[in-house]
mmCIF file with all atom_site columns, C-alpha atoms in Angstrom:
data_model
loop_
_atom_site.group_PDB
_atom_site.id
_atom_site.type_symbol
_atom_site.label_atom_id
_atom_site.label_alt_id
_atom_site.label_comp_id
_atom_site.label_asym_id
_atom_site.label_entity_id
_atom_site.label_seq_id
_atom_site.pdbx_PDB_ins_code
_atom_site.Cartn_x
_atom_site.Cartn_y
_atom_site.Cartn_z
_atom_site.occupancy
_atom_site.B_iso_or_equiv
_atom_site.pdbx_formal_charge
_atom_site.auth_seq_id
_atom_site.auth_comp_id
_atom_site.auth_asym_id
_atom_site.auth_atom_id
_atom_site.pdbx_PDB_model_num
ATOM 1   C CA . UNK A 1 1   ? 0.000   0.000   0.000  1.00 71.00 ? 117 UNK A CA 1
ATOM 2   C CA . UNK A 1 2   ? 2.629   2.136   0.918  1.00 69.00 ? 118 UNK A CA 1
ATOM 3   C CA . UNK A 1 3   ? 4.301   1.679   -2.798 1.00 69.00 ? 119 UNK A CA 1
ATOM 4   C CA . UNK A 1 4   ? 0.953   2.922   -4.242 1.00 74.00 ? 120 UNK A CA 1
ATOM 5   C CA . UNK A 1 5   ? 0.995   6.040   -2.592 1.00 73.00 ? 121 UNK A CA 1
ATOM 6   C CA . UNK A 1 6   ? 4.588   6.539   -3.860 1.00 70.00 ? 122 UNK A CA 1
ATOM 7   C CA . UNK A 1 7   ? 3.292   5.835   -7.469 1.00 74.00 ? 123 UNK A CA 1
ATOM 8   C CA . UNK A 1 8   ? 0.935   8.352   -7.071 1.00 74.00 ? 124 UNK A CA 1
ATOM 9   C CA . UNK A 1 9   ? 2.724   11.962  -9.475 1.00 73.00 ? 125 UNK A CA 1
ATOM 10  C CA . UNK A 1 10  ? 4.168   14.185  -6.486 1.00 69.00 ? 126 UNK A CA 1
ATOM 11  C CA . UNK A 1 11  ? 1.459   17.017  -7.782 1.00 74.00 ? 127 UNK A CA 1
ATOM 12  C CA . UNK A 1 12  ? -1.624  14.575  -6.962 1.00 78.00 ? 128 UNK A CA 1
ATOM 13  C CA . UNK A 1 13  ? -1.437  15.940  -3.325 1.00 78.00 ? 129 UNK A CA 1
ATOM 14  C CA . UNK A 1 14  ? -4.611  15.214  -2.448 1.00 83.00 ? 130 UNK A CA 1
ATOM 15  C CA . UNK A 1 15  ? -4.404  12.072  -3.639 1.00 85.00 ? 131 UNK A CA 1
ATOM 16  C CA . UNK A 1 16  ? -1.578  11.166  -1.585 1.00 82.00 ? 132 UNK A CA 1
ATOM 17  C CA . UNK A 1 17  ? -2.862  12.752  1.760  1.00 84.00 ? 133 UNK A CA 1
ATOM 18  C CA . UNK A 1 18  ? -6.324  10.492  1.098  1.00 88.00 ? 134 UNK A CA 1
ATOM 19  C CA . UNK A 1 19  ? -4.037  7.303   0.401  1.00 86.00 ? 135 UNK A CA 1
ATOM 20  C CA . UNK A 1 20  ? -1.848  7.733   3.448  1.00 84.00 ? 136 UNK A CA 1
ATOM 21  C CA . UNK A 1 21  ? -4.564  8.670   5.822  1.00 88.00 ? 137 UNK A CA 1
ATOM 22  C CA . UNK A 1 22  ? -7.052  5.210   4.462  1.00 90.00 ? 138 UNK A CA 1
ATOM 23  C CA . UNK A 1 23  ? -3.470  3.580   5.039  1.00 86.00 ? 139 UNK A CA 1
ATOM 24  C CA . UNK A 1 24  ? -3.348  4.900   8.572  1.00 89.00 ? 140 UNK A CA 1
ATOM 25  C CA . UNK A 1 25  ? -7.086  4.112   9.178  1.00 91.00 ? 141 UNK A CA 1
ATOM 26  C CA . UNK A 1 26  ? -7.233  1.126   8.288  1.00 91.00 ? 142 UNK A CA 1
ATOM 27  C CA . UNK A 1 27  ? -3.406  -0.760  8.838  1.00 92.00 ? 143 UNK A CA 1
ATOM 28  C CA . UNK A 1 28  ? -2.467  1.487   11.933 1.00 93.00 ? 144 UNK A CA 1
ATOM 29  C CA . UNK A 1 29  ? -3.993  1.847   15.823 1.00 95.00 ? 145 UNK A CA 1
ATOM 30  C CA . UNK A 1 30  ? -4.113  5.928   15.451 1.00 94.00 ? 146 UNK A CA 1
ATOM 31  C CA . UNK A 1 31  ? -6.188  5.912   19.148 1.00 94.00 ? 147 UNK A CA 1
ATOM 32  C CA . UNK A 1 32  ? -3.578  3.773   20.848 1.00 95.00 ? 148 UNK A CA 1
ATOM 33  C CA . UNK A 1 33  ? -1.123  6.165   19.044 1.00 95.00 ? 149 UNK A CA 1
ATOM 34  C CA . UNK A 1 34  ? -2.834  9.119   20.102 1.00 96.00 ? 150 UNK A CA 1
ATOM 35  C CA . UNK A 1 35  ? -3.150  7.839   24.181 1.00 96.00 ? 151 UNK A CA 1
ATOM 36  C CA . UNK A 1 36  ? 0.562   6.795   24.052 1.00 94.00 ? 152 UNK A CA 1
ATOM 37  C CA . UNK A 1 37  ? 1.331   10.170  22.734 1.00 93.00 ? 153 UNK A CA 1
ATOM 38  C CA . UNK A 1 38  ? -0.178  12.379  25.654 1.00 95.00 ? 154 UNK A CA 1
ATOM 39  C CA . UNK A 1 39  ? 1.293   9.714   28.349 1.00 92.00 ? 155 UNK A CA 1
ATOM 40  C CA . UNK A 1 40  ? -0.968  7.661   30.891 1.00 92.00 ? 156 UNK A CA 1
ATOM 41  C CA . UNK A 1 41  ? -1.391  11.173  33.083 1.00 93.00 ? 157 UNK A CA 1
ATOM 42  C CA . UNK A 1 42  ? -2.598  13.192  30.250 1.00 93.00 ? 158 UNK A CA 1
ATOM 43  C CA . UNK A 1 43  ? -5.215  10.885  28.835 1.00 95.00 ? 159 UNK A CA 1
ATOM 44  C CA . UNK A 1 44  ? -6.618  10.059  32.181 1.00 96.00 ? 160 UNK A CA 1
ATOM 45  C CA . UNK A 1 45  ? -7.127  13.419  32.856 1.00 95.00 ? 161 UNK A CA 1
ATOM 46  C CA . UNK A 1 46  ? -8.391  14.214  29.560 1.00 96.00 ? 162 UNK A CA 1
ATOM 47  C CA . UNK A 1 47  ? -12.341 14.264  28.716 1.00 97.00 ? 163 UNK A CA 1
ATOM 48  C CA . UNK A 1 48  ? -12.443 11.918  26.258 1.00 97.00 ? 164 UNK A CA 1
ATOM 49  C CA . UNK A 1 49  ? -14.415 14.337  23.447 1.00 97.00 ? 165 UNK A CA 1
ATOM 50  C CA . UNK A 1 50  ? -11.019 16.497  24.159 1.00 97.00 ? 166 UNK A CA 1
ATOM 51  C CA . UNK A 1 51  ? -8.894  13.329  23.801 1.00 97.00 ? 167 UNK A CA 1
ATOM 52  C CA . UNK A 1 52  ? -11.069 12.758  20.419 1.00 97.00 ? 168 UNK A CA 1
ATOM 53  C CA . UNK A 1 53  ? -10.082 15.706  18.785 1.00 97.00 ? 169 UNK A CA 1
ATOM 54  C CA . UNK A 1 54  ? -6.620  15.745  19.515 1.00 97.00 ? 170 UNK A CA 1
ATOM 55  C CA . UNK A 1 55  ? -6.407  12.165  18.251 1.00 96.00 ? 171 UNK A CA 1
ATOM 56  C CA . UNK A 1 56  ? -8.215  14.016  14.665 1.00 96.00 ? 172 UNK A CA 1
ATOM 57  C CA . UNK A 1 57  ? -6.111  16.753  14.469 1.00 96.00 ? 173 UNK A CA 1
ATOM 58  C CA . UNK A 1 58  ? -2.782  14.414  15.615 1.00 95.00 ? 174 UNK A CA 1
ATOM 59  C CA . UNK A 1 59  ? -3.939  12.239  12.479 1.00 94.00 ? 175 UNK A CA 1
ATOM 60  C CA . UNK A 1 60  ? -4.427  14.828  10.480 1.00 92.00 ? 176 UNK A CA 1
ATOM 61  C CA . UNK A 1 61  ? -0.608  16.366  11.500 1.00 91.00 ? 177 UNK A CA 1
ATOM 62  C CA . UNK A 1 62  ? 0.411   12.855  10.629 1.00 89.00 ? 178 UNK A CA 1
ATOM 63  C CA . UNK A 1 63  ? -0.862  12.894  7.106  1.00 88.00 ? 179 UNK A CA 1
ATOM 64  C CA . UNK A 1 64  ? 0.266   15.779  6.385  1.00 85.00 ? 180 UNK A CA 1
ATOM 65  C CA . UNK A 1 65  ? 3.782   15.773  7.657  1.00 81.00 ? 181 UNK A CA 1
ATOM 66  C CA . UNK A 1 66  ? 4.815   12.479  5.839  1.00 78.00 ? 182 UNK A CA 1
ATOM 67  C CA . UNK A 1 67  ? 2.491   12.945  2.509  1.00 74.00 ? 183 UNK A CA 1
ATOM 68  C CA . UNK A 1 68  ? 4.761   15.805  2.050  1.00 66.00 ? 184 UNK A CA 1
ATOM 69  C CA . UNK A 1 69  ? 8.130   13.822  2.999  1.00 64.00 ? 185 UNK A CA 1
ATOM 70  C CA . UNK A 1 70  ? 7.015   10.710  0.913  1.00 65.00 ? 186 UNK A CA 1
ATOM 71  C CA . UNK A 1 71  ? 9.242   10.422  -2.034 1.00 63.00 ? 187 UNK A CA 1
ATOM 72  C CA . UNK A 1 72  ? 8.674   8.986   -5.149 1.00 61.00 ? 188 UNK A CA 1
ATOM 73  C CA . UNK A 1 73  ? 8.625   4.912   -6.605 1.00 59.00 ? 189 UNK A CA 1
ATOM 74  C CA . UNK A 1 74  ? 11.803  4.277   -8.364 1.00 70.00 ? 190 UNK A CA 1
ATOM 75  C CA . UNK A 1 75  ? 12.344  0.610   -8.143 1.00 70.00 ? 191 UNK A CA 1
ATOM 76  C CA . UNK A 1 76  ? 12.584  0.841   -4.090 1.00 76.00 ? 192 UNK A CA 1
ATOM 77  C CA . UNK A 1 77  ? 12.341  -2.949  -3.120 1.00 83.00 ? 193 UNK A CA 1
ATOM 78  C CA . UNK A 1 78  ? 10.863  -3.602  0.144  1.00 84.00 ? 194 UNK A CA 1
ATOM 79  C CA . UNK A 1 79  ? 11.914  -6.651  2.280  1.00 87.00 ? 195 UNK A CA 1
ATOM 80  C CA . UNK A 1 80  ? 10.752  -8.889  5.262  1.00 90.00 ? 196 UNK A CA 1
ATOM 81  C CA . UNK A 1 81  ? 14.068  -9.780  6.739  1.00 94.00 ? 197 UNK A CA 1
ATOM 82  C CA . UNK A 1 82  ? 12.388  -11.608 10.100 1.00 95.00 ? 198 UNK A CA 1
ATOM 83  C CA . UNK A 1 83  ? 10.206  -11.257 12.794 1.00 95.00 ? 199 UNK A CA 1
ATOM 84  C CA . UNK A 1 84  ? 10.087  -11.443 16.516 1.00 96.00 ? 200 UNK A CA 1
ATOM 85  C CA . UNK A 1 85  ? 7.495   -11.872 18.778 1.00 95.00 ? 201 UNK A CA 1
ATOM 86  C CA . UNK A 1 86  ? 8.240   -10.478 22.474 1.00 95.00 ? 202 UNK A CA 1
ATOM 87  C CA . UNK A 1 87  ? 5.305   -9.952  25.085 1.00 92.00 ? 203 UNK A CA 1
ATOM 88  C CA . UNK A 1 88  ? 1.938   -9.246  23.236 1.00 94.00 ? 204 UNK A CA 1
ATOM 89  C CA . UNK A 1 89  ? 3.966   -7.506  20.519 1.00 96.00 ? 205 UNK A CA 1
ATOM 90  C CA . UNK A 1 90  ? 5.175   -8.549  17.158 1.00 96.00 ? 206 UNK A CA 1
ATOM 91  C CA . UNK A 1 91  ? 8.484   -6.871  15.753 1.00 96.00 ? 207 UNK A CA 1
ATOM 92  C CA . UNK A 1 92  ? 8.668   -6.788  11.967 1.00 94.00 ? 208 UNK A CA 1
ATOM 93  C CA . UNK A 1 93  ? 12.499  -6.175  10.640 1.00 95.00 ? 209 UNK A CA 1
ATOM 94  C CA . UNK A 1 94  ? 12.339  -5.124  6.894  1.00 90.00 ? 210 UNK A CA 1
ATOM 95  C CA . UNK A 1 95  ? 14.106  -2.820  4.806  1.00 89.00 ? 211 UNK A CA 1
ATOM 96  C CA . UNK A 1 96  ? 13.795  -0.824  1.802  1.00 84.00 ? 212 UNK A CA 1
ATOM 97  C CA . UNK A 1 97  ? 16.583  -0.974  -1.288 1.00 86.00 ? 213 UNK A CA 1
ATOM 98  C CA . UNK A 1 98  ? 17.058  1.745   -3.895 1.00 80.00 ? 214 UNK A CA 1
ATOM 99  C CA . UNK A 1 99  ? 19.651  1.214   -6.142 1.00 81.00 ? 215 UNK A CA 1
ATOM 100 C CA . UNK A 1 100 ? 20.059  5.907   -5.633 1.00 78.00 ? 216 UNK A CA 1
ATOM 101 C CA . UNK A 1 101 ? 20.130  5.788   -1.760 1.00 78.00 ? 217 UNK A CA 1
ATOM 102 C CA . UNK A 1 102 ? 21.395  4.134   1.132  1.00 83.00 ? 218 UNK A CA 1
ATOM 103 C CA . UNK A 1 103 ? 19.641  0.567   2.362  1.00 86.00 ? 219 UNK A CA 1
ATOM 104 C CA . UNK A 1 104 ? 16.950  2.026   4.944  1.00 84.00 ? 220 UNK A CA 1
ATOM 105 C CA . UNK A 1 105 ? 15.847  0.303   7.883  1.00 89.00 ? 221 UNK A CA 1
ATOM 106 C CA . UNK A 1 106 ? 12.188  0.000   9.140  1.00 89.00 ? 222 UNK A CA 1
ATOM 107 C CA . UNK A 1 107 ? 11.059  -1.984  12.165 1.00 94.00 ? 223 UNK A CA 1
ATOM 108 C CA . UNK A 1 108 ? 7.106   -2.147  12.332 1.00 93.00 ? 224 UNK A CA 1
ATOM 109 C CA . UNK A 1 109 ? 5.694   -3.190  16.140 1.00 95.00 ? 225 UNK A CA 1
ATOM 110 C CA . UNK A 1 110 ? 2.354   -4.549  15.399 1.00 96.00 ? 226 UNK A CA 1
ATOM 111 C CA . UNK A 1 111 ? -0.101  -5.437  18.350 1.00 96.00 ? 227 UNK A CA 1
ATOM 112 C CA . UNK A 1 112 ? -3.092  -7.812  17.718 1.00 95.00 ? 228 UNK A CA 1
ATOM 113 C CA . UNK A 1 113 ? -6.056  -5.830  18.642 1.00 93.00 ? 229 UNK A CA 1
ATOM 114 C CA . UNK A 1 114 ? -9.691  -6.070  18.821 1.00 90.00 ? 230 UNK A CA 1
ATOM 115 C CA . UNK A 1 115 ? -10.257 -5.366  14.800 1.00 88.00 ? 231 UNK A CA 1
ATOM 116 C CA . UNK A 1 116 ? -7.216  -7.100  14.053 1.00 92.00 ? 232 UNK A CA 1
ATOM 117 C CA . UNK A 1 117 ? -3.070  -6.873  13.474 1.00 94.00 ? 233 UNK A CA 1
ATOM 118 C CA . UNK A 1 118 ? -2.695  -2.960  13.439 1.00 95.00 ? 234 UNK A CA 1
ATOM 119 C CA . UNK A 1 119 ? 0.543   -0.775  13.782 1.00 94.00 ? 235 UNK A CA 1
ATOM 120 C CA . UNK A 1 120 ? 1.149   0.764   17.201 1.00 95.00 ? 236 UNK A CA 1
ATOM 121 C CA . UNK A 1 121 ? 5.032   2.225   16.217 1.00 94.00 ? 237 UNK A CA 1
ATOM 122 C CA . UNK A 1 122 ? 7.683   1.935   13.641 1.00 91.00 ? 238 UNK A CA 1
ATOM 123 C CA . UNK A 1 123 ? 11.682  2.544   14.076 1.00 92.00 ? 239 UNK A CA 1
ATOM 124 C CA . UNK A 1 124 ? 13.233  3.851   10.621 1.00 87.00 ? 240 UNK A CA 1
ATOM 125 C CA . UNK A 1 125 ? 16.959  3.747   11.815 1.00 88.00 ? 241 UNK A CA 1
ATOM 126 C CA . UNK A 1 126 ? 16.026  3.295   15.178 1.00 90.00 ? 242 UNK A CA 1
ATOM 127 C CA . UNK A 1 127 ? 14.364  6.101   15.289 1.00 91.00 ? 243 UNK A CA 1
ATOM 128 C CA . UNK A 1 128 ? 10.513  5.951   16.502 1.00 92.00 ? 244 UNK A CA 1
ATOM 129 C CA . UNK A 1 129 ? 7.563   7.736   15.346 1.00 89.00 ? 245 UNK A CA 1
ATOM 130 C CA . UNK A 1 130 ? 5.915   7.305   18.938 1.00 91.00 ? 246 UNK A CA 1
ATOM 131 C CA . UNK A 1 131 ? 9.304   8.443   20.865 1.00 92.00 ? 247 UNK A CA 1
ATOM 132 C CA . UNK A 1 132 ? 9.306   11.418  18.224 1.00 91.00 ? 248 UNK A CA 1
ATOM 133 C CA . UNK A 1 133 ? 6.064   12.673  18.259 1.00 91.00 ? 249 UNK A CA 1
ATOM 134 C CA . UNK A 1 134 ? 6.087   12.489  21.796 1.00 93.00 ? 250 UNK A CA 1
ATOM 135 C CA . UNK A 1 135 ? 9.392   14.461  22.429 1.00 92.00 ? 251 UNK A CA 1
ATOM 136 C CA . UNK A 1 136 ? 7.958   16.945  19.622 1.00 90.00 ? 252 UNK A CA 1
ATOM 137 C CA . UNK A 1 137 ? 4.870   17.555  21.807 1.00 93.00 ? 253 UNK A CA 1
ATOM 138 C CA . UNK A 1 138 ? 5.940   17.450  25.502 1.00 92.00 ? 254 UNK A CA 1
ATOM 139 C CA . UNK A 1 139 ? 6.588   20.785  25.437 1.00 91.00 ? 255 UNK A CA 1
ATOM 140 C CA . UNK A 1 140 ? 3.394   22.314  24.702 1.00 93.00 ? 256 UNK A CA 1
ATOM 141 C CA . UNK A 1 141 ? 1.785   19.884  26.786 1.00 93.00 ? 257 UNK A CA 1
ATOM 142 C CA . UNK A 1 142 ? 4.204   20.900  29.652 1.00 92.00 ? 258 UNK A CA 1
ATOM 143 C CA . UNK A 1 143 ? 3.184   24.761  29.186 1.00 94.00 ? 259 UNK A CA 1
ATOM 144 C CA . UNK A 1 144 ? 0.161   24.686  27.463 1.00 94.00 ? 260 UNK A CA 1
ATOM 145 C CA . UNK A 1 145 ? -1.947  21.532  27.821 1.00 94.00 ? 261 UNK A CA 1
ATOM 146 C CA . UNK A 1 146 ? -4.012  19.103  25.972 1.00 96.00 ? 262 UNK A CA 1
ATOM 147 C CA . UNK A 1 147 ? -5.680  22.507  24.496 1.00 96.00 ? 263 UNK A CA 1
ATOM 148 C CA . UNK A 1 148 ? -2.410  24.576  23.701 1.00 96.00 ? 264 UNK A CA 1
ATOM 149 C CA . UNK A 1 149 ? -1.346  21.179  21.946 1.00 96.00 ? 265 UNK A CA 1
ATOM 150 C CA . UNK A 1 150 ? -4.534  20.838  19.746 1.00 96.00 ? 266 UNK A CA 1
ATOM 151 C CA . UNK A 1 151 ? -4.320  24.411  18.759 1.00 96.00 ? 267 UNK A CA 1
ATOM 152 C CA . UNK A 1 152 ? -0.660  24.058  18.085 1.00 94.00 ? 268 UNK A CA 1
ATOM 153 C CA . UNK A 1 153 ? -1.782  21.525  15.547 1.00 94.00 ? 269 UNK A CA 1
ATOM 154 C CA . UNK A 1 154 ? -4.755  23.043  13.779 1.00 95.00 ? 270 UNK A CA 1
ATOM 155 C CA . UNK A 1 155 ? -2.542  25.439  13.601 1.00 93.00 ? 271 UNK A CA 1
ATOM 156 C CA . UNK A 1 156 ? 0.475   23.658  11.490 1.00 90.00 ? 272 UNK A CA 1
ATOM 157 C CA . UNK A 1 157 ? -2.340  21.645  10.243 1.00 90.00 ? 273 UNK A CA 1
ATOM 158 C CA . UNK A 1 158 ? -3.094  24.800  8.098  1.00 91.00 ? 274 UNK A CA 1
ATOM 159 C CA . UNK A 1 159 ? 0.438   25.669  6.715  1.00 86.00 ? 275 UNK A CA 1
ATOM 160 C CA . UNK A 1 160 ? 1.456   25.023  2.992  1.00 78.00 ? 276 UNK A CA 1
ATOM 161 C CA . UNK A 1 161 ? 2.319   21.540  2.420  1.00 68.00 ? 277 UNK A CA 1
ATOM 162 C CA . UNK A 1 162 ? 6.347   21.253  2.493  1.00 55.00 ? 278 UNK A CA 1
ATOM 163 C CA . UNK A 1 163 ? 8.049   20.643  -0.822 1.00 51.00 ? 279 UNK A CA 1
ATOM 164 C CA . UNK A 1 164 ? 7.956   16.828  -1.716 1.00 46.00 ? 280 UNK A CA 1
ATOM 165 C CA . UNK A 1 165 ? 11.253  15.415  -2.651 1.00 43.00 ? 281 UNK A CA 1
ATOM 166 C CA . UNK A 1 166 ? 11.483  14.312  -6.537 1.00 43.00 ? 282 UNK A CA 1
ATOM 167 C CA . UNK A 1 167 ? 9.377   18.071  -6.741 1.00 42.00 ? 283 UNK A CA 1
#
């Protein structure tokens, strides 16, 4: 799925930012995301119509940060190197191969939950979207809130999309 959004022309925007969010939707656990996000603290103190709407506007952040950072196809070949199952958690070790870049590596931690296998984190050289995110956003949650954090969002939520390599 992932290698049909990248086959999708770099001016299609929209069509990329619909592909990547249905990708998200339906392949990743953007809730669980969300929750782990805020930190146990947070979310328990958050109403959950607040915690709703920052989960929206995290997704939406989400979309449009990598739809704009998504490259193009050009003969990338995607590999399942092995997998490793610790706790309730599966680890899925692959990598992608382009014969213009470096060999990148992408671990996928995939939790079996109540609608079936769904993404809870991935590591692209080590680093993770969940530790990220969460780093990016402490912050504003620190001075701010749950409110100052879903504002801060909208907010970039509404800024030109960033140039897409291969543009």
């Amino acid at each position: 799925q992932a290698i049909k959004i990248l086959k999708i022309p770099v001016d299609d925007k929209e069509k990329r930012k619909d592909e990547l969010q249905s990708l998200l939707q339906s392949k990743f656990d953007m809730p669980f995301i969300a929750k782990i996000i805020l930190g146990k603290k947070i979310y328990k103190e958050t109403p959950k119509d607040k915690f709703n709407k920052f989960a929206e506007v995290f997704e939406l952040h989400i979309v449009k940060v990598y739809s704009s950072q998504l490259g193009t196809y050009k003969g990338q070949k995607f590999t399942v190197n092995n997998t490793d199952i610790k706790k309730k958690d599966a680890f899925v070790y692959s990598t992608i191969e382009s014969p213009d870049y470096p060999t990148t590596t992408i671990v996928w931690r995939v939790r079996n939950r109540e609608n079936g296998l769904k993404v809870i984190d991935m590591q692209v050289e080590g680093v993770s979207l969940l530790r990220t995110k969460r780093n990016d956003f402490e912050m504003v949650l620190n001075s701010q809130g749950i409110d100052g954090l879903i504002m801060t969002l909208e907010t970039m939520n509404k800024l030109p999309d960033l140039k897409i390599p291969g543009e």
